[in-house]
PDB file of C-alpha atoms in Angstrom:
ATOM      1  CA  MET X   1      -2.003   4.238  19.553  1.00 92.00           C
ATOM      2  CA  HIS X   2      -4.378   5.951  17.191  1.00 96.00           C
ATOM      3  CA  LEU X   3      -5.240   5.166  13.760  1.00 97.00           C
ATOM      4  CA  TYR X   4      -6.271   7.397  10.882  1.00 98.00           C
ATOM      5  CA  PRO X   5      -7.100   6.570   7.081  1.00 98.00           C
ATOM      6  CA  ILE X   6      -5.601   8.885   4.624  1.00 98.00           C
ATOM      7  CA  ASN X   7      -6.977   8.965   1.313  1.00 97.00           C
ATOM      8  CA  SER X   8      -4.319  10.253  -0.893  1.00 97.00           C
ATOM      9  CA  GLY X   9      -6.410  10.241  -4.406  1.00 96.00           C
ATOM     10  CA  ASN X  10      -8.183   7.513  -6.723  1.00 97.00           C
ATOM     11  CA  PHE X  11      -7.462   6.507 -10.037  1.00 97.00           C
ATOM     12  CA  LYS X  12      -8.457   3.558 -12.378  1.00 98.00           C
ATOM     13  CA  LEU X  13      -6.474   0.516 -13.546  1.00 98.00           C
ATOM     14  CA  ASP X  14      -7.220  -2.000 -16.397  1.00 97.00           C
ATOM     15  CA  GLY X  15      -9.286  -4.869 -14.831  1.00 97.00           C
ATOM     16  CA  GLY X  16      -7.567  -7.376 -16.895  1.00 97.00           C
ATOM     17  CA  ALA X  17      -4.222  -6.280 -15.475  1.00 97.00           C
ATOM     18  CA  MET X  18      -5.435  -6.068 -12.054  1.00 98.00           C
ATOM     19  CA  PHE X  19      -6.688  -9.824 -12.313  1.00 98.00           C
ATOM     20  CA  GLY X  20      -4.133 -11.548 -14.616  1.00 96.00           C
ATOM     21  CA  VAL X  21      -5.442 -14.771 -16.131  1.00 96.00           C
ATOM     22  CA  VAL X  22      -9.047 -14.710 -14.269  1.00 97.00           C
ATOM     23  CA  PRO X  23     -11.626 -14.343 -16.847  1.00 97.00           C
ATOM     24  CA  LYS X  24     -13.700 -10.747 -16.735  1.00 97.00           C
ATOM     25  CA  SER X  25     -16.881 -12.711 -16.254  1.00 96.00           C
ATOM     26  CA  LEU X  26     -15.585 -13.545 -13.003  1.00 97.00           C
ATOM     27  CA  TRP X  27     -13.815 -10.584 -11.593  1.00 97.00           C
ATOM     28  CA  GLN X  28     -16.438  -7.891 -12.816  1.00 96.00           C
ATOM     29  CA  LYS X  29     -18.814  -9.580 -10.262  1.00 96.00           C
ATOM     30  CA  THR X  30     -16.985  -7.693  -7.505  1.00 97.00           C
ATOM     31  CA  ASN X  31     -15.091  -5.037  -9.427  1.00 98.00           C
ATOM     32  CA  PRO X  32     -17.200  -3.749 -12.315  1.00 97.00           C
ATOM     33  CA  ALA X  33     -15.326  -2.153 -15.074  1.00 97.00           C
ATOM     34  CA  ASP X  34     -16.334   0.908 -17.234  1.00 97.00           C
ATOM     35  CA  ALA X  35     -16.381   1.150 -20.960  1.00 95.00           C
ATOM     36  CA  ASN X  36     -12.547   1.189 -20.993  1.00 95.00           C
ATOM     37  CA  ASN X  37     -12.234  -1.696 -18.865  1.00 97.00           C
ATOM     38  CA  MET X  38     -10.980   0.469 -16.112  1.00 97.00           C
ATOM     39  CA  ILE X  39     -11.990  -0.630 -12.584  1.00 98.00           C
ATOM     40  CA  ASP X  40     -11.982   2.049  -9.497  1.00 98.00           C
ATOM     41  CA  ILE X  41      -8.804   1.899  -7.350  1.00 98.00           C
ATOM     42  CA  ALA X  42      -8.096   4.030  -4.196  1.00 98.00           C
ATOM     43  CA  ALA X  43      -4.650   4.934  -2.624  1.00 98.00           C
ATOM     44  CA  ARG X  44      -5.889   4.663   0.982  1.00 98.00           C
ATOM     45  CA  CYS X  45      -2.792   5.202   3.208  1.00 98.00           C
ATOM     46  CA  LEU X  46      -2.604   4.878   7.208  1.00 98.00           C
ATOM     47  CA  LEU X  47      -1.553   7.211   9.654  1.00 98.00           C
ATOM     48  CA  VAL X  48      -0.405   5.803  12.947  1.00 97.00           C
ATOM     49  CA  GLU X  49      -0.109   8.180  15.877  1.00 97.00           C
ATOM     50  CA  ASP X  50       1.828   6.443  18.639  1.00 94.00           C
ATOM     51  CA  GLY X  51       3.364   8.564  21.366  1.00 92.00           C
ATOM     52  CA  ASN X  52       5.560  11.210  19.950  1.00 93.00           C
ATOM     53  CA  ARG X  53       5.737   9.382  16.470  1.00 96.00           C
ATOM     54  CA  LEU X  54       3.316  10.140  13.611  1.00 98.00           C
ATOM     55  CA  ILE X  55       3.924   7.297  10.903  1.00 98.00           C
ATOM     56  CA  LEU X  56       2.448   7.657   7.317  1.00 98.00           C
ATOM     57  CA  ILE X  57       2.368   4.043   5.694  1.00 98.00           C
ATOM     58  CA  ASP X  58       2.526   4.707   1.865  1.00 98.00           C
ATOM     59  CA  THR X  59       1.851   8.127   0.240  1.00 98.00           C
ATOM     60  CA  GLY X  60      -0.025   7.447  -2.925  1.00 97.00           C
ATOM     61  CA  MET X  61       1.161   8.634  -6.464  1.00 96.00           C
ATOM     62  CA  GLY X  62       2.021  12.219  -5.429  1.00 95.00           C
ATOM     63  CA  ASP X  63       1.591  15.069  -8.016  1.00 94.00           C
ATOM     64  CA  LYS X  64       4.906  15.770  -9.645  1.00 95.00           C
ATOM     65  CA  GLN X  65       4.132  13.641 -12.831  1.00 93.00           C
ATOM     66  CA  GLY X  66       2.635  15.385 -15.979  1.00 93.00           C
ATOM     67  CA  ASP X  67      -0.539  15.295 -17.408  1.00 92.00           C
ATOM     68  CA  LYS X  68       0.315  12.654 -20.003  1.00 94.00           C
ATOM     69  CA  PHE X  69       1.341  10.192 -17.031  1.00 94.00           C
ATOM     70  CA  PHE X  70      -1.745  10.883 -15.093  1.00 94.00           C
ATOM     71  CA  GLY X  71      -3.935  10.483 -18.088  1.00 93.00           C
ATOM     72  CA  TYR X  72      -3.103   6.662 -18.179  1.00 92.00           C
ATOM     73  CA  TYR X  73      -4.570   6.458 -14.779  1.00 95.00           C
ATOM     74  CA  PHE X  74      -7.929   8.375 -14.981  1.00 94.00           C
ATOM     75  CA  LEU X  75      -7.789  10.030 -11.533  1.00 96.00           C
ATOM     76  CA  TRP X  76     -11.142  10.650 -10.226  1.00 95.00           C
ATOM     77  CA  GLY X  77     -12.474  12.290  -6.863  1.00 94.00           C
ATOM     78  CA  ASP X  78     -10.760  15.156  -4.845  1.00 94.00           C
ATOM     79  CA  ASP X  79      -8.955  13.460  -2.070  1.00 95.00           C
ATOM     80  CA  THR X  80      -5.360  14.383  -1.218  1.00 96.00           C
ATOM     81  CA  ILE X  81      -3.038  13.541   1.567  1.00 97.00           C
ATOM     82  CA  ASP X  82      -3.361  17.243   2.737  1.00 97.00           C
ATOM     83  CA  LYS X  83      -6.997  17.310   2.958  1.00 97.00           C
ATOM     84  CA  SER X  84      -6.780  14.049   4.790  1.00 97.00           C
ATOM     85  CA  LEU X  85      -4.266  15.063   7.253  1.00 98.00           C
ATOM     86  CA  LYS X  86      -6.195  18.274   8.127  1.00 97.00           C
ATOM     87  CA  ARG X  87      -9.389  16.203   8.590  1.00 96.00           C
ATOM     88  CA  TYR X  88      -7.717  14.787  11.579  1.00 96.00           C
ATOM     89  CA  GLY X  89      -5.732  17.984  12.881  1.00 97.00           C
ATOM     90  CA  PHE X  90      -2.470  17.093  11.339  1.00 98.00           C
ATOM     91  CA  HIS X  91      -0.214  18.966   8.846  1.00 98.00           C
ATOM     92  CA  ARG X  92       2.458  16.942   6.691  1.00 97.00           C
ATOM     93  CA  ASP X  93       5.308  18.499   8.680  1.00 97.00           C
ATOM     94  CA  ASP X  94       3.959  16.870  11.805  1.00 98.00           C
ATOM     95  CA  VAL X  95       4.770  13.353  10.159  1.00 98.00           C
ATOM     96  CA  THR X  96       7.948  12.013  11.857  1.00 98.00           C
ATOM     97  CA  ASP X  97       8.248   8.720   9.824  1.00 97.00           C
ATOM     98  CA  VAL X  98       6.991   7.509   6.262  1.00 98.00           C
ATOM     99  CA  PHE X  99       7.013   3.866   5.908  1.00 98.00           C
ATOM    100  CA  MET X 100       6.666   2.247   2.234  1.00 98.00           C
ATOM    101  CA  THR X 101       5.263  -1.260   1.792  1.00 98.00           C
ATOM    102  CA  HIS X 102       7.323  -0.962  -1.552  1.00 98.00           C
ATOM    103  CA  LEU X 103       8.471   1.518  -4.025  1.00 98.00           C
ATOM    104  CA  HIS X 104       5.939   1.457  -7.072  1.00 98.00           C
ATOM    105  CA  PHE X 105       5.187   4.728  -7.910  1.00 97.00           C
ATOM    106  CA  ASP X 106       1.289   4.441  -6.474  1.00 97.00           C
ATOM    107  CA  HIS X 107       2.549   3.598  -3.001  1.00 98.00           C
ATOM    108  CA  CYS X 108       5.605   6.040  -2.546  1.00 98.00           C
ATOM    109  CA  GLY X 109       5.209   8.816  -5.447  1.00 97.00           C
ATOM    110  CA  GLY X 110       3.715  11.090  -2.805  1.00 97.00           C
ATOM    111  CA  SER X 111       7.081  10.976  -0.600  1.00 98.00           C
ATOM    112  CA  ILE X 112       9.017  13.351  -2.900  1.00 98.00           C
ATOM    113  CA  GLN X 113       7.717  16.586  -4.360  1.00 97.00           C
ATOM    114  CA  TRP X 114       9.241  19.215  -6.764  1.00 96.00           C
ATOM    115  CA  ASN X 115      11.252  21.990  -4.920  1.00 94.00           C
ATOM    116  CA  LYS X 116      10.142  25.305  -4.949  1.00 92.00           C
ATOM    117  CA  ASN X 117      11.637  26.448  -8.193  1.00 93.00           C
ATOM    118  CA  ARG X 118      10.897  23.182 -10.083  1.00 93.00           C
ATOM    119  CA  THR X 119      14.505  22.575 -10.692  1.00 93.00           C
ATOM    120  CA  GLY X 120      14.725  19.590  -8.631  1.00 94.00           C
ATOM    121  CA  TYR X 121      12.927  17.223  -6.072  1.00 96.00           C
ATOM    122  CA  GLU X 122      12.874  17.420  -2.244  1.00 96.00           C
ATOM    123  CA  PRO X 123      11.221  15.173   0.638  1.00 97.00           C
ATOM    124  CA  ALA X 124       7.353  16.114   0.643  1.00 97.00           C
ATOM    125  CA  PHE X 125       7.539  15.390   4.461  1.00 98.00           C
ATOM    126  CA  LYS X 126      10.389  17.745   5.693  1.00 96.00           C
ATOM    127  CA  ASN X 127      10.700  16.354   9.427  1.00 97.00           C
ATOM    128  CA  ALA X 128      10.075  12.744   8.450  1.00 98.00           C
ATOM    129  CA  ARG X 129      12.495   9.644   8.014  1.00 97.00           C
ATOM    130  CA  PHE X 130      11.902   7.335   5.128  1.00 98.00           C
ATOM    131  CA  TRP X 131      11.748   3.505   5.665  1.00 98.00           C
ATOM    132  CA  SER X 132      12.153   0.808   3.243  1.00 98.00           C
ATOM    133  CA  ASN X 133      14.309  -2.422   3.408  1.00 97.00           C
ATOM    134  CA  GLU X 134      17.664  -2.878   1.712  1.00 96.00           C
ATOM    135  CA  GLY X 135      16.748  -5.992  -0.269  1.00 96.00           C
ATOM    136  CA  HIS X 136      13.758  -3.949  -2.044  1.00 98.00           C
ATOM    137  CA  TRP X 137      15.793  -0.851  -2.194  1.00 98.00           C
ATOM    138  CA  LYS X 138      18.427  -2.809  -4.587  1.00 97.00           C
ATOM    139  CA  TRP X 139      15.564  -4.272  -6.677  1.00 97.00           C
ATOM    140  CA  ALA X 140      13.777  -1.037  -7.079  1.00 97.00           C
ATOM    141  CA  THR X 141      17.161   1.090  -7.952  1.00 97.00           C
ATOM    142  CA  GLU X 142      18.514  -1.785 -10.259  1.00 97.00           C
ATOM    143  CA  PRO X 143      15.109  -2.627 -11.789  1.00 95.00           C
ATOM    144  CA  ASN X 144      14.023  -5.330 -14.071  1.00 94.00           C
ATOM    145  CA  ASN X 145      12.545  -4.969 -17.374  1.00 93.00           C
ATOM    146  CA  ARG X 146       9.148  -5.909 -16.270  1.00 92.00           C
ATOM    147  CA  GLU X 147       9.053  -3.441 -13.207  1.00 94.00           C
ATOM    148  CA  LYS X 148      10.912  -0.627 -14.567  1.00 94.00           C
ATOM    149  CA  ALA X 149       8.049   1.750 -15.455  1.00 94.00           C
ATOM    150  CA  SER X 150       6.813   1.333 -11.745  1.00 96.00           C
ATOM    151  CA  PHE X 151      10.058   2.331  -9.934  1.00 97.00           C
ATOM    152  CA  LEU X 152      10.206   5.913 -10.991  1.00 97.00           C
ATOM    153  CA  LYS X 153      13.808   7.598 -10.026  1.00 96.00           C
ATOM    154  CA  GLU X 154      12.287  10.697  -9.271  1.00 97.00           C
ATOM    155  CA  ASN X 155      10.455   9.010  -6.323  1.00 97.00           C
ATOM    156  CA  ILE X 156      13.207   6.955  -5.127  1.00 97.00           C
ATOM    157  CA  LEU X 157      16.650   8.487  -5.339  1.00 97.00           C
ATOM    158  CA  PRO X 158      15.832  11.817  -3.667  1.00 97.00           C
ATOM    159  CA  MET X 159      15.045   9.834  -0.383  1.00 97.00           C
ATOM    160  CA  GLU X 160      18.510   8.477  -0.131  1.00 97.00           C
ATOM    161  CA  GLU X 161      20.028  11.771  -1.427  1.00 96.00           C
ATOM    162  CA  SER X 162      18.147  13.344   1.394  1.00 96.00           C
ATOM    163  CA  GLY X 163      20.156  11.660   4.243  1.00 96.00           C
ATOM    164  CA  ARG X 164      16.853  10.443   5.694  1.00 97.00           C
ATOM    165  CA  LEU X 165      16.642   6.759   4.255  1.00 98.00           C
ATOM    166  CA  ASN X 166      16.501   4.104   6.902  1.00 97.00           C
ATOM    167  CA  PHE X 167      16.161   0.279   6.350  1.00 97.00           C
ATOM    168  CA  ILE X 168      14.222  -2.252   8.245  1.00 95.00           C
ATOM    169  CA  GLU X 169      16.207  -5.265   8.940  1.00 91.00           C
ATOM    170  CA  LEU X 170      15.321  -8.341   6.826  1.00 90.00           C
ATOM    171  CA  PRO X 171      13.946 -11.418   8.741  1.00 87.00           C
ATOM    172  CA  LYS X 172      16.747 -13.996   9.457  1.00 80.00           C
ATOM    173  CA  THR X 173      14.543 -17.127   9.983  1.00 77.00           C
ATOM    174  CA  ASP X 174      10.970 -16.425   9.409  1.00 78.00           C
ATOM    175  CA  ILE X 175       9.007 -13.747   7.315  1.00 81.00           C
ATOM    176  CA  LEU X 176       8.074 -11.869  10.104  1.00 83.00           C
ATOM    177  CA  GLN X 177      10.060  -8.874  11.540  1.00 86.00           C
ATOM    178  CA  ASN X 178       9.687  -6.438  14.044  1.00 86.00           C
ATOM    179  CA  SER X 179       9.856  -2.900  12.384  1.00 83.00           C
ATOM    180  CA  GLY X 180      11.281  -1.024  15.112  1.00 85.00           C
ATOM    181  CA  LEU X 181       8.180   1.385  14.670  1.00 90.00           C
ATOM    182  CA  GLY X 182       5.831  -0.144  16.945  1.00 89.00           C
ATOM    183  CA  PHE X 183       4.517  -2.946  14.718  1.00 94.00           C
ATOM    184  CA  ASP X 184       5.554  -6.161  12.818  1.00 94.00           C
ATOM    185  CA  VAL X 185       6.157  -6.754   9.277  1.00 96.00           C
ATOM    186  CA  PHE X 186       5.100  -9.884   7.032  1.00 96.00           C
ATOM    187  CA  PHE X 187       7.414  -9.894   4.239  1.00 97.00           C
ATOM    188  CA  ALA X 188       6.053 -11.161   0.665  1.00 97.00           C
ATOM    189  CA  ASN X 189       8.017 -11.437  -2.514  1.00 96.00           C
ATOM    190  CA  GLY X 190       5.193 -12.619  -5.038  1.00 97.00           C
ATOM    191  CA  HIS X 191       4.136  -8.858  -6.290  1.00 98.00           C
ATOM    192  CA  THR X 192       7.832  -7.576  -6.046  1.00 98.00           C
ATOM    193  CA  ASP X 193      10.712  -8.209  -3.981  1.00 97.00           C
ATOM    194  CA  LYS X 194      10.280  -7.923  -0.192  1.00 97.00           C
ATOM    195  CA  GLN X 195       7.212  -5.948  -0.141  1.00 98.00           C
ATOM    196  CA  MET X 196       6.387  -5.200   3.589  1.00 97.00           C
ATOM    197  CA  ILE X 197       2.752  -5.959   5.030  1.00 98.00           C
ATOM    198  CA  PRO X 198       2.580  -3.785   8.396  1.00 98.00           C
ATOM    199  CA  MET X 199       0.589  -5.681  11.063  1.00 97.00           C
ATOM    200  CA  LEU X 200      -0.503  -3.449  14.167  1.00 97.00           C
ATOM    201  CA  ASN X 201      -1.792  -4.365  17.478  1.00 95.00           C
ATOM    202  CA  TYR X 202      -4.689  -1.849  18.096  1.00 95.00           C
ATOM    203  CA  GLN X 203      -7.346  -2.120  20.944  1.00 93.00           C
ATOM    204  CA  GLY X 204      -7.076  -5.849  21.028  1.00 94.00           C
ATOM    205  CA  LYS X 205      -7.242  -6.211  17.275  1.00 96.00           C
ATOM    206  CA  THR X 206      -4.653  -7.104  14.541  1.00 97.00           C
ATOM    207  CA  ILE X 207      -4.753  -4.604  11.766  1.00 98.00           C
ATOM    208  CA  CYS X 208      -3.160  -5.612   8.393  1.00 98.00           C
ATOM    209  CA  PHE X 209      -2.205  -3.174   6.077  1.00 98.00           C
ATOM    210  CA  MET X 210      -2.663  -5.138   3.034  1.00 98.00           C
ATOM    211  CA  ALA X 211      -0.837  -3.137   0.237  1.00 98.00           C
ATOM    212  CA  ASP X 212      -0.612  -5.305  -2.993  1.00 98.00           C
ATOM    213  CA  LEU X 213      -0.770  -8.905  -1.291  1.00 98.00           C
ATOM    214  CA  LEU X 214      -4.536  -8.174  -1.395  1.00 98.00           C
ATOM    215  CA  PRO X 215      -5.467  -5.206  -3.360  1.00 98.00           C
ATOM    216  CA  THR X 216      -9.195  -5.881  -3.014  1.00 98.00           C
ATOM    217  CA  VAL X 217     -11.982  -7.894  -1.761  1.00 98.00           C
ATOM    218  CA  GLY X 218     -12.233  -9.389  -5.340  1.00 98.00           C
ATOM    219  CA  HIS X 219      -8.828 -10.865  -4.886  1.00 98.00           C
ATOM    220  CA  LEU X 220      -9.818 -13.076  -2.095  1.00 98.00           C
ATOM    221  CA  PRO X 221      -9.764 -16.390  -3.895  1.00 97.00           C
ATOM    222  CA  ILE X 222      -6.158 -17.543  -4.032  1.00 96.00           C
ATOM    223  CA  PRO X 223      -5.860 -18.018  -7.782  1.00 96.00           C
ATOM    224  CA  PHE X 224      -6.933 -14.449  -8.328  1.00 98.00           C
ATOM    225  CA  VAL X 225      -3.773 -12.933  -8.806  1.00 98.00           C
ATOM    226  CA  MET X 226      -2.628  -9.499 -10.615  1.00 98.00           C
ATOM    227  CA  GLY X 227      -0.972  -9.496 -13.861  1.00 97.00           C
ATOM    228  CA  TYR X 228       1.420  -7.152 -12.261  1.00 97.00           C
ATOM    229  CA  ASP X 229       3.008  -9.797  -9.771  1.00 97.00           C
ATOM    230  CA  THR X 230       6.515 -10.509 -10.846  1.00 97.00           C
ATOM    231  CA  ARG X 231       6.371 -14.141  -9.290  1.00 97.00           C
ATOM    232  CA  PRO X 232       2.389 -15.296  -9.365  1.00 97.00           C
ATOM    233  CA  LEU X 233       3.069 -18.903  -8.081  1.00 97.00           C
ATOM    234  CA  LEU X 234       4.596 -17.305  -5.179  1.00 97.00           C
ATOM    235  CA  THR X 235       1.801 -15.075  -4.609  1.00 98.00           C
ATOM    236  CA  LEU X 236      -0.320 -17.948  -4.418  1.00 97.00           C
ATOM    237  CA  THR X 237       1.534 -19.439  -1.620  1.00 97.00           C
ATOM    238  CA  GLU X 238       1.816 -16.037   0.480  1.00 97.00           C
ATOM    239  CA  LYS X 239      -1.695 -15.484  -0.086  1.00 97.00           C
ATOM    240  CA  GLU X 240      -2.952 -18.731   1.010  1.00 97.00           C
ATOM    241  CA  ARG X 241      -0.653 -18.559   4.130  1.00 96.00           C
ATOM    242  CA  PHE X 242      -1.766 -15.142   5.133  1.00 97.00           C
ATOM    243  CA  LEU X 243      -5.347 -15.408   4.229  1.00 98.00           C
ATOM    244  CA  ASN X 244      -5.538 -18.706   6.362  1.00 97.00           C
ATOM    245  CA  LEU X 245      -3.914 -16.800   9.327  1.00 97.00           C
ATOM    246  CA  ALA X 246      -6.388 -14.014   9.009  1.00 98.00           C
ATOM    247  CA  ALA X 247      -9.436 -16.288   9.171  1.00 98.00           C
ATOM    248  CA  ASP X 248      -7.763 -18.352  11.912  1.00 98.00           C
ATOM    249  CA  ASN X 249      -6.952 -15.466  13.985  1.00 97.00           C
ATOM    250  CA  ASN X 250      -9.622 -12.754  12.854  1.00 97.00           C
ATOM    251  CA  TYR X 251      -7.346 -10.094  11.652  1.00 98.00           C
ATOM    252  CA  TYR X 252      -8.800  -6.919  10.464  1.00 98.00           C
ATOM    253  CA  LEU X 253      -7.441  -6.300   6.742  1.00 98.00           C
ATOM    254  CA  PHE X 254      -6.877  -2.501   5.874  1.00 98.00           C
ATOM    255  CA  LEU X 255      -7.449  -2.627   2.057  1.00 98.00           C
ATOM    256  CA  GLU X 256      -5.390   0.133   0.495  1.00 98.00           C
ATOM    257  CA  HIS X 257      -6.559  -0.232  -3.173  1.00 98.00           C
ATOM    258  CA  ASP X 258     -10.317  -1.057  -2.671  1.00 98.00           C
ATOM    259  CA  ALA X 259     -12.267   2.121  -3.387  1.00 97.00           C
ATOM    260  CA  HIS X 260     -15.336   0.691  -2.107  1.00 97.00           C
ATOM    261  CA  ASN X 261     -14.274  -1.451   1.004  1.00 98.00           C
ATOM    262  CA  GLU X 262     -12.234  -0.266   3.725  1.00 98.00           C
ATOM    263  CA  ILE X 263     -11.620  -2.992   6.306  1.00 98.00           C
ATOM    264  CA  ILE X 264     -12.640  -6.797   5.979  1.00 98.00           C
ATOM    265  CA  THR X 265     -12.455  -9.755   8.114  1.00 98.00           C
ATOM    266  CA  LEU X 266     -12.325 -13.327   6.560  1.00 98.00           C
ATOM    267  CA  GLN X 267     -13.729 -16.775   7.536  1.00 98.00           C
ATOM    268  CA  HIS X 268     -13.118 -20.451   6.345  1.00 97.00           C
ATOM    269  CA  THR X 269     -15.894 -21.888   4.079  1.00 97.00           C
ATOM    270  CA  GLU X 270     -15.998 -24.925   1.697  1.00 95.00           C
ATOM    271  CA  LYS X 271     -14.682 -22.777  -1.222  1.00 93.00           C
ATOM    272  CA  GLY X 272     -11.584 -21.482   1.117  1.00 94.00           C
ATOM    273  CA  VAL X 273     -11.127 -18.478   2.887  1.00 97.00           C
ATOM    274  CA  ARG X 274     -13.892 -15.699   1.921  1.00 97.00           C
ATOM    275  CA  LEU X 275     -15.192 -12.469   3.002  1.00 98.00           C
ATOM    276  CA  LYS X 276     -16.760 -12.262   6.475  1.00 98.00           C
ATOM    277  CA  ASP X 277     -17.584  -8.776   7.477  1.00 98.00           C
ATOM    278  CA  VAL X 278     -16.961  -5.305   6.055  1.00 98.00           C
ATOM    279  CA  TYR X 279     -16.244  -2.226   8.086  1.00 97.00           C
ATOM    280  CA  SER X 280     -15.419   1.363   7.719  1.00 97.00           C
ATOM    281  CA  CYS X 281     -12.518   2.687   9.079  1.00 97.00           C
ATOM    282  CA  GLU X 282     -14.567   5.075  11.435  1.00 95.00           C
ATOM    283  CA  GLN X 283     -16.132   1.672  12.803  1.00 96.00           C
ATOM    284  CA  ILE X 284     -12.929   0.104  13.711  1.00 96.00           C
ATOM    285  CA  PHE X 285     -10.679   3.285  14.459  1.00 95.00           C
ATOM    286  CA  SER X 286     -12.972   5.303  16.829  1.00 79.00           C
ATOM    287  CA  LYS X 287     -11.578   6.577  20.059  1.00 58.00           C
TER     288      LYS X 287
END
């Protein structure tokens, strides 16, 4: 197995929304805000090369929305999926599977693109199967009012219409389930219903793709929960369980949204689980 970070593009989000009820005087120490109170956010995806499979975990926002939409998110940098794939000798047509941790627009928007004539939508990875889970799919296609703006039908419905949509089985007795794609999945329900956190065995290490269970290093303290989470009290429980497991077992946490820290490990301290070491993807994924 080989792993490659795929940077799909950077953006900014309101710091208050990203940290909920936590005072700015606390969160700005790790996530400094600009004059508009916006903080740097990455959309760092992960490419998994395993035998004859090339699996892309999450796809970022994509580019099919208009200027008004993207104007809310202050895009910065010049990273794209295509540039990142090319860097490692791949093309989007090589991707066999697209695994989506959940269907919020900043995680799955790049899965679907305009067709050639811009009259409709088509898969952005023409040879790939799409992976979600049935519970989250229902949650996303029948959205609650709080999340409706994050579940964009143009990102989601064309996957089903393509005939390439597949569902990971939901766990029956625990929250850990084998995906059938060569890695396990931890299910978390605090941010959104049945978000999936991939956990990969790689050269004797456990690499965890943290998605929105742990967006940035600044969210390590258990009470530091995003305002976007639909069930914040459940997030507290899920974070505490997962971060303690990570510290106990020296998991390597791949941070999708932290623009300045790529992979971290954790340790137990008197204040709870806290940061141990920070690594670049190159340090951990080198062949």
